[in-house]
Amino acid sequence: MSTELFQLRKNNFQPNSLTLSRQEWGLNERKILSVVLNQLDHVGKYEGQSTHSFKIPIIDVVKHVQYKYIKECLENLQQKKVQYHSEVKNQLLSIVLFPDIRYNINNNGMLELLVTRSSLDFLLNLGQEYTKYNIDIFLQFQSVYSQRMYEIVMMELRNSNRKTFVIEVAELQKIFNTNYAYADFKKRVLEKARADIYEKADIVINYEPHQKKGKSVISLAFAITTVRDVKYNSVEEELDGFRSANPNMVRLIAQGILETEYTFNQEQMKMILSNEDLLEKFAEVNSKIDNGIILIKSSKTQYMAKSLGFNKTYKSTNK
């Protein structure tokens, strides 16, 4: 494979059994794993194959993992197992995904990771429930806890768009491969992952105890909100205020915005202020611009004119 032809797809797709599995790999091993998963073909490419070798240019790996760590990461990927629950067999199973790994053989500049048929079946078993996530975001995380929490959140959002869910603390401890007491688990794992995901993925994670046994927290209730959701909520609140406010006050506020932030001529301003439909449309579009839902690349006035259905050759008055 030529390194010039290698490129990452936008999204990764992995079975939920992998998302919910217990893994002993660290941050860098999981980055390499994510690059391998990104190269999976889910449309029958491997039919009839007992094994398959994934070839990844080393030059592309070092973009995300420092060169000095790569060999150690490969050893860990080869030696450590994935433990997962099989609903079909109702058993706890374990699997070695990459029994054979080769590094820069004959100076070919490649990592070669061999998977067996059972590993392929495991990785390709998407069924109706799978985890879809943006690999560019995933590769930015510098904590394995952020990686795992991001996968869980994306799994829940993918499956029936669940923005609220409950999960047992013991299950989370297993997924994160930790045994912290709850106070430390919250501080060292959940809070750090929460802040990291907000910064890099624009996703707001809130959680609270759902079930307790005495003072022990047994399960947590999560609520997921994207920054886009927050922005749309702000727009809806502003429009609700617009619809319930005194019409004269609405026109005065709209006139002030038109005069200071736009360059419509007097005739066009009069049209907007005197037409209820145009005025509400103006309020909606202006709110979306202010809240960052609509990003203006050219003229704010030109964009608004097009949104309101004005002739593209309208005359503007520079303020």
Tab-separated table of C-alpha atoms in Angstrom:
chain	number	residue	atom	x	y	z
A	1	MET	CA	0.000	0.000	0.000
A	2	SER	CA	1.392	3.366	-0.988
A	3	THR	CA	1.504	5.868	1.855
A	4	GLU	CA	0.152	8.423	-0.615
A	5	LEU	CA	-3.073	6.395	-0.941
A	6	PHE	CA	-3.639	5.934	2.786
A	7	GLN	CA	-6.257	8.179	4.328
A	8	LEU	CA	-8.605	8.096	7.273
A	9	ARG	CA	-12.339	7.917	6.770
A	10	LYS	CA	-14.326	10.523	8.686
A	11	ASN	CA	-16.089	8.055	10.994
A	12	ASN	CA	-15.299	4.803	12.758
A	13	PHE	CA	-17.859	2.024	13.138
A	14	GLN	CA	-17.422	-0.587	15.830
A	15	PRO	CA	-19.700	-3.167	17.475
A	16	ASN	CA	-21.143	-2.183	20.836
A	17	SER	CA	-19.575	-5.319	22.298
A	18	LEU	CA	-16.191	-3.662	21.706
A	19	THR	CA	-17.382	-0.324	23.106
A	20	LEU	CA	-18.561	-2.014	26.308
A	21	SER	CA	-15.640	-4.435	26.595
A	22	ARG	CA	-12.925	-4.433	29.224
A	23	GLN	CA	-9.589	-3.468	27.707
A	24	GLU	CA	-6.169	-3.206	29.289
A	25	TRP	CA	-4.714	-1.057	26.541
A	26	GLY	CA	-3.542	2.460	27.172
A	27	LEU	CA	-4.064	5.707	25.297
A	28	ASN	CA	-1.639	5.077	22.448
A	29	GLU	CA	-2.628	1.457	21.865
A	30	ARG	CA	-6.214	2.576	21.446
A	31	LYS	CA	-5.172	5.270	18.987
A	32	ILE	CA	-3.490	2.631	16.838
A	33	LEU	CA	-6.550	0.407	17.235
A	34	SER	CA	-8.818	3.248	16.090
A	35	VAL	CA	-6.731	3.697	12.930
A	36	VAL	CA	-7.042	-0.037	12.195
A	37	LEU	CA	-10.801	0.021	12.822
A	38	ASN	CA	-11.026	2.968	10.462
A	39	GLN	CA	-9.724	0.764	7.649
A	40	LEU	CA	-12.334	-1.976	8.127
A	41	ASP	CA	-14.527	-2.615	5.120
A	42	HIS	CA	-18.044	-3.563	6.228
A	43	VAL	CA	-19.394	-4.662	2.846
A	44	GLY	CA	-18.152	-8.230	2.559
A	45	LYS	CA	-14.560	-7.678	1.493
A	46	TYR	CA	-13.293	-10.453	3.798
A	47	GLU	CA	-15.663	-13.252	2.779
A	48	GLY	CA	-13.798	-16.533	2.495
A	49	GLN	CA	-10.692	-15.192	4.246
A	50	SER	CA	-9.386	-17.062	7.288
A	51	THR	CA	-7.059	-14.157	8.143
A	52	HIS	CA	-6.493	-10.595	7.008
A	53	SER	CA	-3.526	-8.265	7.370
A	54	PHE	CA	-4.088	-4.567	7.903
A	55	LYS	CA	-1.217	-2.450	6.630
A	56	ILE	CA	-0.812	1.013	8.112
A	57	PRO	CA	1.992	3.394	7.046
A	58	ILE	CA	4.203	4.166	10.041
A	59	ILE	CA	4.413	7.775	8.892
A	60	ASP	CA	0.646	8.066	9.458
A	61	VAL	CA	0.829	6.444	12.898
A	62	VAL	CA	3.460	8.885	14.191
A	63	LYS	CA	1.033	11.724	13.527
A	64	HIS	CA	-0.859	10.485	16.587
A	65	VAL	CA	1.610	8.335	18.564
A	66	GLN	CA	5.212	9.310	19.279
A	67	TYR	CA	7.666	7.109	17.412
A	68	LYS	CA	9.442	5.960	20.587
A	69	TYR	CA	6.226	4.414	21.952
A	70	ILE	CA	5.121	2.498	18.878
A	71	LYS	CA	6.972	-0.795	19.460
A	72	GLU	CA	5.805	-1.007	23.081
A	73	CYS	CA	2.232	-0.264	21.964
A	74	LEU	CA	2.386	-3.047	19.395
A	75	GLU	CA	3.558	-5.535	22.036
A	76	ASN	CA	0.632	-4.557	24.275
A	77	LEU	CA	-1.852	-4.833	21.411
A	78	GLN	CA	-0.585	-8.317	20.692
A	79	GLN	CA	-0.437	-9.603	24.261
A	80	LYS	CA	-3.474	-8.117	25.990
A	81	LYS	CA	-6.981	-9.482	25.525
A	82	VAL	CA	-10.394	-7.904	25.093
A	83	GLN	CA	-13.054	-9.229	27.474
A	84	TYR	CA	-16.650	-8.907	26.344
A	85	HIS	CA	-20.088	-10.340	27.002
A	86	SER	CA	-21.695	-12.461	24.304
A	87	GLU	CA	-25.480	-12.120	24.378
A	88	VAL	CA	-25.823	-15.099	22.035
A	89	LYS	CA	-23.807	-17.437	24.242
A	90	ASN	CA	-24.588	-15.529	27.462
A	91	GLN	CA	-20.942	-15.839	28.400
A	92	LEU	CA	-18.004	-13.624	29.257
A	93	LEU	CA	-15.512	-14.154	26.443
A	94	SER	CA	-12.010	-12.909	25.686
A	95	ILE	CA	-10.175	-12.511	22.435
A	96	VAL	CA	-6.729	-11.519	21.171
A	97	LEU	CA	-7.417	-9.225	18.243
A	98	PHE	CA	-3.944	-9.191	16.732
A	99	PRO	CA	-2.001	-12.447	17.215
A	100	ASP	CA	0.663	-11.436	14.708
A	101	ILE	CA	2.092	-7.930	14.343
A	102	ARG	CA	4.981	-6.935	12.094
A	103	TYR	CA	6.903	-3.688	12.145
A	104	ASN	CA	8.734	-2.203	9.171
A	105	ILE	CA	9.644	-5.579	7.619
A	106	ASN	CA	12.360	-5.130	4.986
A	107	ASN	CA	12.133	-1.389	5.631
A	108	ASN	CA	8.705	-1.233	3.971
A	109	GLY	CA	7.573	1.578	6.301
A	110	MET	CA	4.474	-0.335	7.379
A	111	LEU	CA	2.787	-1.706	10.453
A	112	GLU	CA	1.129	-5.013	9.605
A	113	LEU	CA	-1.498	-6.310	12.015
A	114	LEU	CA	-2.891	-9.766	11.328
A	115	VAL	CA	-6.411	-10.635	12.457
A	116	THR	CA	-7.920	-14.102	12.491
A	117	ARG	CA	-11.368	-15.045	11.231
A	118	SER	CA	-12.799	-14.919	14.763
A	119	SER	CA	-11.361	-11.436	15.274
A	120	LEU	CA	-12.828	-10.281	11.964
A	121	ASP	CA	-16.226	-11.672	12.902
A	122	PHE	CA	-16.048	-9.861	16.229
A	123	LEU	CA	-15.049	-6.520	14.701
A	124	LEU	CA	-17.560	-6.756	11.848
A	125	ASN	CA	-20.508	-7.799	14.005
A	126	LEU	CA	-22.293	-4.449	13.832
A	127	GLY	CA	-25.819	-5.815	13.587
A	128	GLN	CA	-28.411	-3.161	14.327
A	129	GLU	CA	-26.482	-1.649	17.220
A	130	TYR	CA	-23.060	-0.157	16.764
A	131	THR	CA	-20.975	2.798	17.815
A	132	LYS	CA	-20.206	5.516	15.295
A	133	TYR	CA	-17.715	8.241	16.197
A	134	ASN	CA	-15.577	10.890	14.541
A	135	ILE	CA	-11.995	9.641	14.394
A	136	ASP	CA	-10.465	13.135	14.240
A	137	ILE	CA	-12.078	13.961	17.580
A	138	PHE	CA	-11.115	10.590	19.051
A	139	LEU	CA	-7.439	11.013	18.133
A	140	GLN	CA	-7.288	14.371	19.936
A	141	PHE	CA	-7.961	12.851	23.353
A	142	GLN	CA	-4.959	12.511	25.646
A	143	SER	CA	-6.670	10.265	28.187
A	144	VAL	CA	-7.924	6.724	27.745
A	145	TYR	CA	-10.847	7.648	30.020
A	146	SER	CA	-11.905	10.381	27.592
A	147	GLN	CA	-11.645	7.912	24.727
A	148	ARG	CA	-13.843	5.353	26.458
A	149	MET	CA	-16.424	7.860	27.679
A	150	TYR	CA	-16.638	9.386	24.201
A	151	GLU	CA	-17.339	5.936	22.751
A	152	ILE	CA	-20.083	5.285	25.307
A	153	VAL	CA	-21.727	8.647	24.650
A	154	MET	CA	-21.601	8.155	20.889
A	155	MET	CA	-23.011	4.642	21.286
A	156	GLU	CA	-25.997	5.991	23.207
A	157	LEU	CA	-26.567	8.855	20.767
A	158	ARG	CA	-26.362	6.431	17.835
A	159	ASN	CA	-28.818	3.924	19.282
A	160	SER	CA	-32.284	5.502	19.080
A	161	ASN	CA	-30.733	8.916	19.759
A	162	ARG	CA	-30.725	8.241	23.512
A	163	LYS	CA	-29.670	11.426	25.275
A	164	THR	CA	-30.388	10.047	28.722
A	165	PHE	CA	-29.271	6.683	30.020
A	166	VAL	CA	-28.467	4.848	33.232
A	167	ILE	CA	-25.384	2.724	33.768
A	168	GLU	CA	-24.064	0.924	36.820
A	169	VAL	CA	-20.866	2.230	38.395
A	170	ALA	CA	-19.457	-1.314	38.443
A	171	GLU	CA	-20.027	-1.557	34.684
A	172	LEU	CA	-18.210	1.740	34.124
A	173	GLN	CA	-15.344	0.615	36.344
A	174	LYS	CA	-15.039	-2.511	34.197
A	175	ILE	CA	-15.082	-0.558	30.927
A	176	PHE	CA	-12.516	1.941	32.217
A	177	ASN	CA	-10.436	-0.854	33.767
A	178	THR	CA	-10.262	0.887	37.160
A	179	ASN	CA	-11.143	0.043	40.753
A	180	TYR	CA	-11.230	3.534	42.275
A	181	ALA	CA	-13.567	4.271	45.152
A	182	TYR	CA	-16.493	6.334	43.870
A	183	ALA	CA	-15.138	9.712	45.046
A	184	ASP	CA	-11.837	9.145	43.261
A	185	PHE	CA	-13.583	7.595	40.249
A	186	LYS	CA	-15.695	10.718	39.902
A	187	LYS	CA	-12.710	13.059	40.304
A	188	ARG	CA	-10.044	11.188	38.345
A	189	VAL	CA	-12.160	9.609	35.613
A	190	LEU	CA	-15.622	11.066	35.080
A	191	GLU	CA	-14.902	14.748	35.651
A	192	LYS	CA	-11.722	14.782	33.591
A	193	ALA	CA	-13.376	12.899	30.728
A	194	ARG	CA	-16.389	15.194	30.944
A	195	ALA	CA	-14.267	18.341	30.617
A	196	ASP	CA	-12.141	16.863	27.844
A	197	ILE	CA	-15.133	15.792	25.760
A	198	TYR	CA	-16.770	19.200	26.161
A	199	GLU	CA	-13.604	20.898	24.939
A	200	LYS	CA	-12.893	18.640	21.969
A	201	ALA	CA	-16.310	17.309	20.916
A	202	ASP	CA	-18.733	20.099	21.920
A	203	ILE	CA	-20.729	17.597	23.975
A	204	VAL	CA	-22.065	18.439	27.433
A	205	ILE	CA	-22.227	15.478	29.828
A	206	ASN	CA	-24.215	15.776	33.050
A	207	TYR	CA	-24.689	12.938	35.506
A	208	GLU	CA	-26.039	12.276	38.985
A	209	PRO	CA	-26.539	9.267	41.279
A	210	HIS	CA	-29.482	7.174	40.134
A	211	GLN	CA	-29.426	4.385	42.693
A	212	LYS	CA	-27.735	4.171	46.072
A	213	LYS	CA	-27.207	1.451	48.613
A	214	GLY	CA	-26.596	3.219	51.880
A	215	LYS	CA	-23.959	5.807	51.018
A	216	SER	CA	-22.623	3.810	48.068
A	217	VAL	CA	-23.567	4.948	44.565
A	218	ILE	CA	-24.713	1.925	42.568
A	219	SER	CA	-25.681	3.544	39.276
A	220	LEU	CA	-25.517	6.896	37.512
A	221	ALA	CA	-28.044	8.702	35.319
A	222	PHE	CA	-26.451	10.557	32.409
A	223	ALA	CA	-27.884	13.368	30.306
A	224	ILE	CA	-26.148	14.272	27.056
A	225	THR	CA	-26.498	17.626	25.351
A	226	THR	CA	-24.565	18.830	22.349
A	227	VAL	CA	-23.451	22.448	22.106
A	228	ARG	CA	-25.658	22.605	19.019
A	229	ASP	CA	-28.629	21.609	21.212
A	230	VAL	CA	-27.766	24.411	23.629
A	231	LYS	CA	-27.618	26.912	20.783
A	232	TYR	CA	-30.974	25.816	19.382
A	233	ASN	CA	-32.516	25.989	22.847
A	234	SER	CA	-31.296	29.588	23.102
A	235	VAL	CA	-32.894	30.394	19.750
A	236	GLU	CA	-36.194	28.851	20.836
A	237	GLU	CA	-36.169	30.816	24.091
A	238	GLU	CA	-35.524	34.044	22.216
A	239	LEU	CA	-38.311	33.311	19.714
A	240	ASP	CA	-40.712	32.460	22.537
A	241	GLY	CA	-39.879	35.835	24.069
A	242	PHE	CA	-40.383	37.510	20.695
A	243	ARG	CA	-43.841	35.960	20.234
A	244	SER	CA	-45.044	36.866	23.715
A	245	ALA	CA	-43.643	40.406	23.876
A	246	ASN	CA	-45.488	43.635	23.147
A	247	PRO	CA	-45.458	44.094	19.326
A	248	ASN	CA	-44.392	47.740	19.581
A	249	MET	CA	-41.456	46.804	21.807
A	250	VAL	CA	-40.474	44.018	19.387
A	251	ARG	CA	-40.393	46.478	16.480
A	252	LEU	CA	-38.293	48.953	18.452
A	253	ILE	CA	-35.747	46.268	19.343
A	254	ALA	CA	-35.705	44.952	15.758
A	255	GLN	CA	-35.265	48.470	14.413
A	256	GLY	CA	-32.269	49.010	16.663
A	257	ILE	CA	-30.671	45.781	15.439
A	258	LEU	CA	-31.383	46.666	11.805
A	259	GLU	CA	-29.862	50.119	12.167
A	260	THR	CA	-26.700	49.005	13.962
A	261	GLU	CA	-25.933	45.547	12.536
A	262	TYR	CA	-27.319	45.615	8.982
A	263	THR	CA	-27.140	47.910	5.960
A	264	PHE	CA	-30.639	47.646	4.528
A	265	ASN	CA	-32.093	50.752	2.956
A	266	GLN	CA	-35.065	52.530	4.550
A	267	GLU	CA	-37.628	50.897	2.265
A	268	GLN	CA	-36.409	47.395	3.099
A	269	MET	CA	-36.297	48.153	6.824
A	270	LYS	CA	-39.880	49.374	6.632
A	271	MET	CA	-40.906	46.141	4.850
A	272	ILE	CA	-39.349	43.989	7.597
A	273	LEU	CA	-40.816	46.004	10.466
A	274	SER	CA	-44.336	46.199	9.002
A	275	ASN	CA	-44.723	42.560	7.956
A	276	GLU	CA	-45.264	40.066	10.808
A	277	ASP	CA	-43.946	37.078	8.845
A	278	LEU	CA	-40.814	38.929	7.705
A	279	LEU	CA	-40.235	40.280	11.196
A	280	GLU	CA	-40.429	36.828	12.793
A	281	LYS	CA	-38.168	35.371	10.098
A	282	PHE	CA	-35.708	38.198	10.722
A	283	ALA	CA	-35.757	37.494	14.470
A	284	GLU	CA	-35.159	33.757	13.895
A	285	VAL	CA	-32.274	34.165	11.444
A	286	ASN	CA	-30.663	36.926	13.497
A	287	SER	CA	-30.831	34.740	16.626
A	288	LYS	CA	-29.241	31.802	14.797
A	289	ILE	CA	-26.438	34.083	13.616
A	290	ASP	CA	-25.877	35.462	17.120
A	291	ASN	CA	-25.858	31.955	18.643
A	292	GLY	CA	-23.372	30.597	16.110
A	293	ILE	CA	-25.747	28.185	14.366
A	294	ILE	CA	-25.416	30.134	11.126
A	295	LEU	CA	-21.861	31.153	10.253
A	296	ILE	CA	-21.632	34.089	7.876
A	297	LYS	CA	-18.828	33.876	5.312
A	298	SER	CA	-19.664	37.055	3.403
A	299	SER	CA	-22.045	39.902	4.215
A	300	LYS	CA	-24.478	39.553	7.100
A	301	THR	CA	-26.923	41.808	5.265
A	302	GLN	CA	-26.675	39.787	2.057
A	303	TYR	CA	-27.364	36.574	3.945
A	304	MET	CA	-30.361	38.083	5.707
A	305	ALA	CA	-31.705	39.526	2.443
A	306	LYS	CA	-31.576	36.086	0.828
A	307	SER	CA	-33.243	34.501	3.869
A	308	LEU	CA	-36.078	37.042	3.682
A	309	GLY	CA	-36.531	36.493	-0.049
A	310	PHE	CA	-35.407	39.959	-1.134
A	311	ASN	CA	-34.097	40.459	-4.656
A	312	LYS	CA	-30.396	39.597	-4.857
A	313	THR	CA	-29.708	42.969	-6.447
A	314	TYR	CA	-31.063	44.923	-3.475
A	315	LYS	CA	-29.491	48.285	-2.737
A	316	SER	CA	-27.759	48.677	0.592
A	317	THR	CA	-26.905	51.809	2.444
A	318	ASN	CA	-23.534	51.669	4.165
A	319	LYS	CA	-23.643	52.843	7.736
